[in-house]
Amino acid sequence: MTAEVRVTDRAEPQAGARPATAAITTTGLTKRFPGGQVAVDAVDLDVPRGSVYGFLGPNGSGKTTTIRMLLGLVGATAGTHELLGVQMPRGGLDVLPRVGALVEGPAFHPYLGGRDNLLRLDSGDRTAPGRESRQRVDLALERVGLSAAARKRYRKYSLGMRQRLGLAAALLRPRDLLVLDEPTNGLDPQGTREVRNLLREASTEGATVFVSSHLLSEIEQVCTHVGVMSHGRLVFQGSLPELRAAAGLRVRIETTRPEAASEVLRRLGTGKPELRPNGVVAELGTVPSDQVTAELVAHGVDVRQLVVERPDLEELFVGLTGEGFDVDE
Amino acid sequence: MSTSDALIGGRSAGPDAPAVRRHGLDLRLFRSELRLVLRRRRNLALIAVLCCFPVLIGVAVRASAPANGDGPPFLSQVTSNGLFLVFTALTVLLPFFLPLAVSVASGEAVAGEANIGTLRSLLVVPVSRTRLLGVKYAGSVVFSFVCAASVAVVGLVVGLLLFPHGDVTLLSGTTISYADALWRALLVLGYVTAMLAGLCAIGLFVSTLTEVPIGAMAATAVLAIVSEIADSIPQINAVHPYLFSHPWMSFGELLRSPIGWHGLQTGLLTQLVYVAIFLPAAWARLQSKDITS
């Protein structure tokens, strides 16, 4: 009897019937390519409505394959997923008009202009009134600052312009969800900032933004949540404060005698001290910081400065995903 | 990037408001596909090359009239009536150049979009894979028609300019008015397009197998040539009726009185069978394909 109740509880609500709190959910999402390579391994994403979700991971960690599965381009080997509460890939035709997407960089017809390329994509949308297609396209072009280059052939576009056109395609209509794969790829710092502003705007207007990047620093300022991929697995998921909390406090000491200071720290039982040019850094662990100060002074180590800090997210990110140039098969 | 209008990028009508899909004929995407195919420079160049042939033949025949029975079918009739230039040109082009042009368009159809990555953009719009295939097939068939029609129109005009254009004596010896003969020419055009529709389906199927459009084009053209070579080897005449290129030239039946409907029906049926095999095959292939380009 209990089991039956549980089954009913878990039964999938009909598409769109439930005021879903999650914009994207995946359960055990897995992709094994014919060669046997597991690109995505049992990923459970939970992207809250209204969040700006940074989907992070080094190149080749499975981000793009995950995004392709989310959008129904690639079939999952195992697992299920929903977009805006709608089962995918079955409900794709119903839900995708509400999803703006940029997958693995912009892709357009090289010999068509920016506007013609957008008109081409717009013509495929059966949920959009055809009469207003020019308006939609011009508005989207204006939004990404491409109005002046609307007639220019795509092949003459710079990388930055191409990326913007890709964003314009995602912004052709009001969206409830934006799925953007590396939208800042190839952009200069100015362009990167503009993309961040666009993401902020879309978020302010109520859209959930799911944005992937291999550079945490590029999207850190706009994200409310992050998921970190490594080797096809989701190794961290949570809000930005949660990510920060996942990193322990550490102490940074500036001194003329780093060796002596590091000896003191070792005896106190902190994490392994790392020597720096004019001082030493160590994870605090459970050691109170005032005890560190007292011990250093007691051992006659001059302390020019002592700072208790959290490592920045970039370091944490590298810690989660590993460092180096190895390509993971 | 201006922050002007807050209409786009934000939330649509309301939370969980389902998008309303229009049903029925999908002319917007089809029109877009036609623009894409018919404005493409390479395709226009192909049409231009095709159009050179009726001019070339017309001028050559005008310069030195062929003896009766010389050259390709209908050639000797051109001097008596310019309309035959249309049929001569189609006869000359049907074995190779027309199938080549059709192979280029149909081989490009899916593989071309996959190659530059626009396939994924279209699918997330979303365009359903079935709809995409339908539009691509229709686009290829229309391109085949445009190719054949361009040749016919140029042939007609050159014929009018260089040769007499009175009543037309059909292959069966009967004479009909020029206007009636024009209707026959239109039927010939329809038949030739139908003959290429089978090849379009084959090309579309090949196009779903690869992300290299040039490979799909070449493979399709090779298949057409293989079919024609097989059709020319008398030792295997048992398989001839099953080759898709076998009934291509039967359009001459339309220039008899009465019209040889039987041969035409067989031709149309052959193409229908090929379409009925290769379109579903292309559909099955595209439906199950992982779009990783």
XYZ file of C-alpha atoms in Angstrom:
622
model
C 0.000 0.000 0.000
C 2.735 2.399 0.996
C 4.651 1.476 -2.092
C 1.642 2.273 -4.237
C 1.259 5.683 -2.689
C 4.878 6.394 -3.325
C 4.500 5.406 -6.935
C 1.625 7.860 -7.378
C 3.594 10.558 -5.641
C 6.418 10.143 -8.050
C 4.284 9.840 -11.138
C 5.171 12.377 -13.785
C 2.727 15.241 -13.936
C 1.454 16.054 -17.386
C 3.545 18.355 -19.486
C 3.102 21.934 -18.353
C 0.527 21.029 -15.707
C 2.804 21.519 -12.741
C 4.238 24.911 -11.861
C 7.706 23.451 -12.093
C 10.229 24.992 -9.778
C 13.093 23.712 -11.831
C 13.925 25.004 -15.276
C 16.099 21.995 -16.024
C 16.234 18.672 -14.245
C 18.127 15.608 -15.312
C 18.210 12.222 -13.650
C 21.127 9.939 -14.320
C 21.659 11.504 -17.715
C 24.284 9.448 -19.516
C 25.766 9.408 -22.997
C 27.909 6.600 -24.221
C 29.068 7.097 -27.792
C 29.225 4.124 -30.185
C 32.981 3.891 -29.635
C 32.263 3.058 -25.998
C 33.456 6.423 -24.727
C 31.287 7.732 -21.890
C 31.033 11.454 -22.508
C 28.438 12.162 -19.838
C 28.143 9.908 -16.823
C 24.979 9.887 -14.695
C 24.546 13.635 -14.403
C 21.781 14.937 -12.114
C 21.269 18.585 -12.917
C 18.882 20.761 -10.965
C 18.613 24.253 -12.364
C 16.194 26.379 -10.325
C 13.755 28.694 -12.071
C 15.033 32.221 -12.311
C 18.614 31.287 -11.615
C 21.651 32.118 -13.670
C 23.342 28.759 -13.702
C 26.999 28.567 -14.625
C 27.800 25.183 -16.168
C 31.509 24.887 -15.740
C 34.191 22.468 -16.699
C 37.327 22.247 -18.759
C 37.102 21.573 -22.476
C 36.155 17.960 -23.097
C 34.462 17.471 -19.733
C 31.082 16.696 -21.301
C 29.403 20.100 -21.131
C 28.502 20.353 -24.795
C 27.288 16.751 -25.022
C 25.093 17.415 -21.978
C 23.670 20.519 -23.625
C 23.055 18.614 -26.857
C 21.139 16.002 -24.880
C 19.157 18.665 -23.025
C 18.000 20.103 -26.353
C 17.272 16.729 -27.941
C 20.037 16.874 -30.546
C 21.745 13.812 -29.129
C 19.847 10.876 -27.661
C 20.671 9.906 -24.088
C 21.976 6.391 -23.482
C 20.321 6.393 -20.075
C 18.511 8.778 -17.764
C 15.707 11.263 -18.214
C 15.460 15.015 -18.360
C 12.933 17.825 -18.342
C 13.011 21.372 -19.623
C 10.589 23.770 -17.909
C 8.744 20.777 -16.503
C 8.287 19.119 -19.912
C 9.685 15.667 -20.620
C 12.402 15.717 -23.242
C 13.029 14.797 -25.965
C 9.347 13.857 -26.411
C 8.016 17.327 -25.630
C 10.679 19.136 -27.645
C 8.354 20.681 -30.197
C 6.203 22.128 -27.402
C 8.877 23.438 -25.096
C 11.752 24.444 -27.381
C 10.025 27.601 -28.684
C 10.333 28.871 -25.108
C 14.008 27.983 -25.011
C 16.661 30.110 -26.668
C 19.783 28.133 -27.440
C 23.297 28.591 -28.661
C 25.048 25.246 -29.075
C 28.779 24.930 -29.493
C 29.344 28.283 -31.083
C 27.398 30.068 -33.770
C 26.578 28.273 -37.032
C 25.098 30.092 -40.000
C 25.053 30.067 -43.779
C 28.275 31.810 -44.782
C 26.946 33.399 -47.954
C 23.828 34.869 -46.343
C 23.753 38.103 -44.394
C 23.066 38.256 -40.679
C 19.440 39.243 -41.152
C 18.760 36.583 -43.795
C 20.289 33.970 -41.530
C 17.988 34.955 -38.672
C 14.985 35.078 -41.003
C 15.844 31.554 -42.059
C 15.768 30.315 -38.460
C 12.679 32.348 -37.662
C 10.857 30.782 -40.619
C 11.204 27.412 -38.920
C 9.326 28.500 -35.804
C 5.743 27.409 -36.191
C 4.679 29.103 -32.967
C 5.718 32.580 -34.088
C 3.473 34.750 -36.265
C 5.059 35.049 -39.706
C 3.924 38.620 -40.216
C 6.187 39.890 -37.464
C 9.282 37.968 -38.434
C 11.132 41.033 -39.747
C 10.347 42.927 -36.557
C 11.600 40.059 -34.416
C 14.779 39.716 -36.419
C 15.541 43.440 -36.450
C 14.912 43.707 -32.733
C 17.209 40.781 -32.003
C 19.912 42.258 -34.228
C 19.582 45.586 -32.471
C 19.779 43.925 -29.118
C 23.177 42.431 -29.875
C 24.402 45.529 -31.692
C 24.470 44.049 -35.187
C 21.927 46.310 -36.906
C 24.651 48.011 -38.910
C 26.007 44.683 -40.177
C 22.600 43.113 -40.845
C 23.169 42.787 -44.594
C 26.806 41.850 -44.466
C 27.567 38.258 -45.391
C 28.161 36.003 -42.416
C 31.519 34.854 -43.763
C 32.775 38.427 -43.500
C 31.786 38.626 -39.841
C 34.489 38.683 -37.194
C 34.415 35.988 -34.521
C 32.851 38.444 -32.100
C 30.108 39.346 -34.579
C 29.411 35.681 -35.230
C 29.033 35.034 -31.540
C 26.622 37.972 -31.292
C 24.564 36.671 -34.182
C 24.359 33.344 -32.368
C 23.056 35.173 -29.326
C 20.592 37.098 -31.473
C 19.205 33.757 -32.687
C 18.716 32.676 -29.081
C 16.986 35.992 -28.337
C 14.668 35.968 -31.363
C 11.675 35.615 -29.089
C 10.928 36.151 -25.422
C 12.251 33.037 -23.732
C 11.669 31.341 -20.415
C 15.007 29.598 -20.606
C 18.265 30.408 -22.327
C 20.761 27.603 -22.889
C 24.019 29.119 -24.008
C 27.109 27.081 -24.710
C 30.263 29.152 -24.241
C 28.701 32.425 -25.389
C 31.834 34.382 -24.529
C 34.121 32.153 -26.567
C 36.271 34.270 -28.857
C 35.018 37.581 -27.535
C 37.290 40.377 -26.374
C 36.906 41.661 -22.798
C 34.477 44.317 -23.996
C 32.365 41.729 -25.799
C 32.467 39.434 -22.782
C 31.119 42.231 -20.638
C 28.343 42.919 -23.104
C 27.347 39.250 -23.043
C 27.285 39.352 -19.258
C 25.009 42.378 -19.424
C 22.695 40.572 -21.826
C 22.530 37.607 -19.462
C 21.749 39.918 -16.578
C 19.011 41.624 -18.576
C 17.429 38.353 -19.632
C 17.549 37.182 -16.041
C 15.988 40.409 -14.779
C 13.175 39.916 -17.249
C 12.481 36.546 -15.659
C 14.293 34.058 -17.862
C 16.354 31.253 -16.412
C 19.833 31.332 -17.862
C 21.927 28.195 -18.244
C 25.353 29.180 -19.461
C 28.399 27.006 -19.949
C 31.984 28.146 -19.843
C 35.428 26.763 -19.260
C 36.390 30.035 -17.618
C 34.789 30.577 -14.256
C 36.010 34.160 -14.043
C 34.006 35.113 -17.131
C 30.643 34.268 -15.668
C 31.277 34.277 -11.932
C 29.897 37.796 -11.605
C 26.495 36.931 -13.057
C 25.917 33.421 -11.727
C 23.679 32.557 -8.828
C 24.306 28.824 -9.160
C 27.046 26.660 -10.533
C 27.512 23.099 -11.680
C 31.007 21.832 -12.244
C 31.711 19.048 -14.729
C 34.839 16.977 -14.797
C 35.473 13.865 -16.875
C 31.768 13.583 -17.724
C 30.626 13.758 -14.107
C 28.963 16.556 -12.202
C 31.426 17.049 -9.348
C 29.732 20.013 -7.728
C 26.330 21.656 -7.893
C 24.926 24.400 -5.731
C 24.532 28.094 -5.200
C 27.550 30.343 -5.406
C 27.675 30.833 -1.595
C 27.567 27.051 -1.249
C 30.484 26.742 -3.613
C 32.422 29.306 -1.623
C 31.589 27.473 1.597
C 32.873 24.271 0.062
C 36.272 25.862 0.078
C 37.876 25.947 3.533
C 39.360 29.053 5.095
C 43.052 29.547 4.762
C 45.597 31.795 6.332
C 48.086 33.916 4.423
C 51.055 35.238 6.372
C 53.482 37.857 5.118
C 56.834 37.577 6.811
C 60.580 37.793 6.208
C 60.957 34.271 7.639
C 58.569 32.048 5.674
C 60.383 28.813 6.651
C 60.040 29.525 10.355
C 56.389 30.482 9.906
C 55.666 27.324 7.977
C 57.321 25.260 10.726
C 54.989 26.898 13.275
C 51.946 26.208 11.120
C 52.949 22.577 10.670
C 53.208 22.120 14.402
C 49.775 23.695 14.857
C 48.275 21.114 12.519
C 47.069 23.247 9.650
C 46.999 22.005 6.099
C 50.314 21.688 4.279
C 51.890 25.175 4.236
C 52.911 26.497 0.839
C 55.829 28.872 0.578
C 55.265 32.110 -1.279
C 57.866 34.761 -2.252
C 57.314 36.800 0.889
C 55.358 34.555 3.144
C 53.381 31.371 3.469
C 49.808 30.116 2.826
C 48.024 27.196 4.467
C 44.564 25.777 4.909
C 43.393 26.612 8.423
C 41.367 23.522 9.061
C 40.151 23.602 12.655
C 42.983 25.782 13.950
C 41.700 29.148 15.232
C 43.416 32.080 13.583
C 44.225 33.912 16.847
C 46.192 30.876 17.965
C 48.236 31.136 14.768
C 49.047 34.776 15.574
C 49.991 33.985 19.161
C 52.249 31.071 18.200
C 53.998 33.020 15.463
C 54.758 35.872 17.885
C 55.828 33.395 20.582
C 58.330 31.877 18.137
C 59.684 35.288 17.231
C 58.376 35.237 13.633
C 57.796 38.761 12.457
C 54.299 39.066 11.051
C 53.869 41.923 8.650
C 50.400 40.845 7.728
C 48.120 37.931 8.534
C 44.995 37.401 6.461
C 42.299 34.774 6.845
C 40.675 34.259 3.462
C 38.802 31.911 1.219
C 40.561 30.771 -1.937
C 39.111 32.438 -5.000
C 36.715 30.405 -7.094
C 39.175 29.929 -9.902
C 41.507 28.017 -7.602
C 38.605 26.046 -6.248
C 37.480 25.270 -9.771
C 40.898 23.980 -10.714
C 40.910 21.973 -7.494
C 37.618 20.318 -8.523
C 38.428 19.616 -12.140
C 42.163 19.025 -12.068
C 44.829 20.955 -13.825
C 46.992 20.378 -16.824
C 46.795 19.828 -20.518
C 45.923 16.168 -20.556
C 43.109 15.377 -22.903
C 40.784 12.916 -21.273
C 39.469 10.287 -23.556
C 24.526 45.969 -27.642
C 21.735 48.286 -26.744
C 19.497 47.681 -23.807
C 16.574 49.138 -25.694
C 13.556 46.964 -25.869
C 12.707 44.624 -23.050
C 10.488 42.567 -25.344
C 12.978 39.904 -26.181
C 15.085 37.647 -24.069
C 12.711 37.843 -21.164
C 9.847 35.643 -20.242
C 7.170 34.832 -22.771
C 3.414 35.196 -22.292
C 3.362 33.709 -18.842
C 4.940 31.021 -16.758
C 4.319 27.644 -18.326
C 2.221 29.149 -21.067
C 2.541 26.440 -23.704
C 3.617 27.615 -27.127
C 0.813 27.289 -29.639
C 1.889 25.450 -32.741
C 0.324 26.134 -36.083
C -0.630 23.156 -38.119
C -1.272 22.596 -41.777
C 1.057 23.466 -44.614
C 4.320 24.979 -43.586
C 5.025 27.478 -46.299
C 7.399 29.774 -44.425
C 10.156 27.232 -44.040
C 9.532 25.936 -47.562
C 9.844 29.426 -49.027
C 13.000 29.946 -47.015
C 14.370 26.668 -48.379
C 13.560 27.690 -51.945
C 15.316 31.012 -51.476
C 18.309 29.185 -50.083
C 18.490 26.701 -52.962
C 17.617 29.068 -55.787
C 19.772 31.972 -54.680
C 22.838 29.931 -54.074
C 25.492 30.945 -56.567
C 26.706 27.422 -57.221
C 23.176 26.293 -58.055
C 22.637 29.296 -60.295
C 25.900 28.492 -62.068
C 24.681 24.933 -62.633
C 21.467 26.238 -64.162
C 23.431 28.647 -66.324
C 25.623 25.810 -67.624
C 22.520 23.742 -68.378
C 21.046 26.664 -70.296
C 24.112 26.887 -72.527
C 23.288 23.567 -74.146
C 20.099 24.510 -76.019
C 21.882 27.629 -77.273
C 24.883 25.612 -78.362
C 22.808 22.971 -80.115
C 20.571 25.597 -81.723
C 23.453 27.580 -83.148
C 25.255 24.436 -84.345
C 22.190 23.067 -86.107
C 21.507 26.454 -87.652
C 25.077 26.656 -88.919
C 25.007 23.208 -90.494
C 21.807 21.236 -90.729
C 22.220 17.578 -89.716
C 21.329 14.814 -92.086
C 18.223 12.831 -91.180
C 18.981 10.439 -88.310
C 22.258 12.119 -87.426
C 23.096 12.941 -83.805
C 20.834 12.597 -80.785
C 17.096 11.935 -81.128
C 14.973 14.853 -82.384
C 18.060 16.681 -83.712
C 17.091 16.420 -87.366
C 13.569 17.646 -86.582
C 14.913 20.898 -85.153
C 15.382 22.414 -88.614
C 11.711 21.856 -89.427
C 10.399 23.094 -86.078
C 12.258 24.990 -83.341
C 10.172 23.375 -80.615
C 12.189 20.190 -81.089
C 15.186 22.043 -79.703
C 13.518 21.706 -76.290
C 13.329 17.928 -76.639
C 16.805 17.612 -78.117
C 18.316 19.616 -75.279
C 16.511 17.535 -72.635
C 17.621 14.335 -74.381
C 21.213 15.491 -74.371
C 21.165 16.650 -70.757
C 19.103 13.914 -69.136
C 21.807 11.234 -69.092
C 24.414 13.296 -67.295
C 24.127 17.009 -66.612
C 20.601 17.082 -65.204
C 21.244 14.186 -62.795
C 24.497 15.879 -61.803
C 22.703 19.110 -60.918
C 20.063 17.165 -59.024
C 22.740 15.180 -57.172
C 24.376 18.417 -56.094
C 21.143 19.876 -54.715
C 19.854 16.739 -53.013
C 23.239 15.603 -51.707
C 23.742 19.023 -50.199
C 20.312 19.077 -48.558
C 20.998 17.607 -45.124
C 24.766 17.075 -45.237
C 25.315 20.732 -46.146
C 23.389 21.956 -43.118
C 25.172 19.415 -40.924
C 28.515 20.482 -42.301
C 28.185 24.142 -41.365
C 26.290 23.348 -38.158
C 23.010 24.992 -39.145
C 21.290 21.626 -38.768
C 21.501 21.895 -34.975
C 20.278 25.487 -35.075
C 17.219 24.491 -37.097
C 16.435 21.527 -34.863
C 16.446 23.610 -31.694
C 14.214 26.308 -33.241
C 12.510 23.717 -33.210
C 12.000 22.257 -36.661
C 10.998 18.614 -36.364
C 13.233 16.219 -38.244
C 10.298 14.952 -40.281
C 9.346 18.468 -41.315
C 12.932 19.303 -42.189
C 13.208 16.243 -44.402
C 9.913 17.067 -46.124
C 10.998 20.603 -46.844
C 14.417 19.450 -48.059
C 12.881 16.888 -50.387
C 10.403 19.386 -51.773
C 13.263 21.850 -52.275
C 15.290 19.294 -54.251
C 12.351 18.376 -56.465
C 11.596 22.034 -57.155
C 15.248 22.563 -58.025
C 15.049 19.628 -60.477
C 12.005 21.221 -62.040
C 13.693 24.617 -62.282
C 16.717 23.041 -63.968
C 14.616 21.200 -66.555
C 12.304 24.195 -67.032
C 15.225 26.560 -67.600
C 16.570 24.290 -70.325
C 13.106 24.032 -71.868
C 12.482 27.781 -71.825
C 15.868 28.610 -73.304
C 15.363 25.865 -75.902
C 11.940 27.270 -76.738
C 13.206 30.818 -77.152
C 16.269 29.856 -79.184
C 14.062 27.586 -81.289
C 11.648 30.432 -81.964
C 14.495 32.753 -82.927
C 16.450 30.431 -85.203
C 13.949 27.985 -86.659
C 10.439 27.794 -88.117
C 7.607 27.509 -85.634
C 4.485 26.369 -87.394
C 2.473 23.216 -86.870
C 4.402 20.365 -85.323
C 4.755 16.956 -86.883
C 4.881 14.366 -84.106
C 7.049 11.251 -84.144
C 4.029 9.231 -85.180
C 3.586 11.435 -88.248
C 0.486 13.263 -87.049
C 0.525 17.040 -87.239
C -0.751 19.194 -84.369
C -0.824 22.947 -83.813
C 2.084 24.729 -82.139
C -0.151 25.528 -79.157
C -1.081 21.880 -78.695
C 2.590 20.965 -79.010
C 3.379 23.433 -76.223
C 1.058 21.493 -73.953
C 2.961 18.354 -74.862
C 6.204 20.136 -74.004
C 4.764 21.026 -70.603
C 3.884 17.368 -70.034
C 7.418 16.403 -71.042
C 8.717 18.839 -68.443
C 6.488 17.306 -65.787
C 7.600 13.811 -66.735
C 11.292 14.718 -66.662
C 10.862 16.304 -63.209
C 9.094 13.176 -62.002
C 11.947 11.072 -63.365
C 14.413 13.106 -61.307
C 12.258 12.850 -58.155
C 13.512 9.300 -57.590
C 17.097 10.486 -57.736
C 16.222 13.314 -55.314
C 15.037 10.755 -52.765
C 18.222 8.720 -53.196
C 20.331 11.883 -52.846
C 18.461 12.929 -49.723
C 19.041 9.532 -48.148
C 22.757 9.640 -48.946
C 22.790 13.162 -47.548
C 21.606 11.943 -44.142
C 24.511 9.482 -43.967
C 27.321 12.003 -43.878
C 28.337 15.475 -42.804
C 30.432 15.958 -45.933
C 28.150 17.428 -48.612
C 30.599 16.929 -51.468
C 30.727 13.225 -50.616
C 26.955 12.950 -50.674
C 26.788 14.780 -54.017
C 29.454 12.597 -55.589
C 27.923 9.378 -54.260
C 24.506 10.334 -55.624
C 25.910 11.221 -59.031
C 27.855 7.946 -59.090
C 24.682 5.993 -58.302
C 22.922 7.685 -61.220
C 25.779 6.827 -63.562
C 25.981 3.245 -62.306
C 22.273 2.860 -62.975
C 22.701 4.175 -66.509
C 25.710 1.994 -67.251
C 23.850 -1.063 -65.981
C 20.960 -0.036 -68.180
C 23.233 -0.072 -71.220
C 24.526 -3.611 -70.716
C 22.203 -5.944 -72.639
C 23.416 -9.070 -70.841
C 21.641 -7.971 -67.680
C 18.447 -6.769 -69.313
C 16.473 -8.679 -66.686
C 17.294 -5.959 -64.167
C 16.783 -3.048 -66.549
C 13.119 -2.412 -65.669
C 14.119 -2.012 -62.002
C 16.763 0.643 -62.620
C 15.653 4.131 -61.754
C 17.282 5.604 -64.836
C 15.655 3.076 -67.180
C 12.454 5.041 -67.916
C 14.097 8.483 -68.018
C 14.088 8.737 -71.811
C 10.541 7.499 -72.264
C 9.302 11.071 -72.502
C 9.329 10.561 -76.293
C 6.038 8.692 -75.750
C 4.461 12.100 -75.148
C 5.383 13.104 -78.675
C 3.309 10.397 -80.295
C -0.320 10.375 -81.176
C -1.909 8.755 -79.356
C 0.332 9.254 -76.364
C 2.080 6.048 -75.242
C 0.676 6.141 -71.727
C 1.789 2.662 -70.814
C 5.497 3.448 -70.977
C 4.938 6.672 -69.057
C 2.992 4.905 -66.315
C 5.760 2.362 -65.876
C 8.262 5.214 -65.598
C 6.229 7.073 -62.990
C 5.669 3.873 -61.030
C 9.413 3.140 -60.996
C 10.151 6.562 -59.511
C 7.319 6.161 -57.015
C 8.847 2.914 -55.778
C 12.281 4.515 -55.377
C 10.784 7.473 -53.502
C 8.782 5.094 -51.319
C 11.979 3.257 -50.392
C 14.491 6.060 -49.973
C 12.413 8.772 -48.293
C 11.451 6.536 -45.356
C 15.054 5.322 -45.214
C 16.245 8.930 -44.998
C 13.616 9.620 -42.341
C 14.644 6.623 -40.241
C 18.277 7.603 -40.515
C 17.747 11.268 -39.596
C 15.343 10.435 -36.793
C 17.856 8.252 -35.002
C 20.887 10.364 -35.771
C 22.910 12.070 -33.044
C 23.519 15.601 -34.236
C 27.091 16.125 -33.147
C 28.171 18.540 -35.849
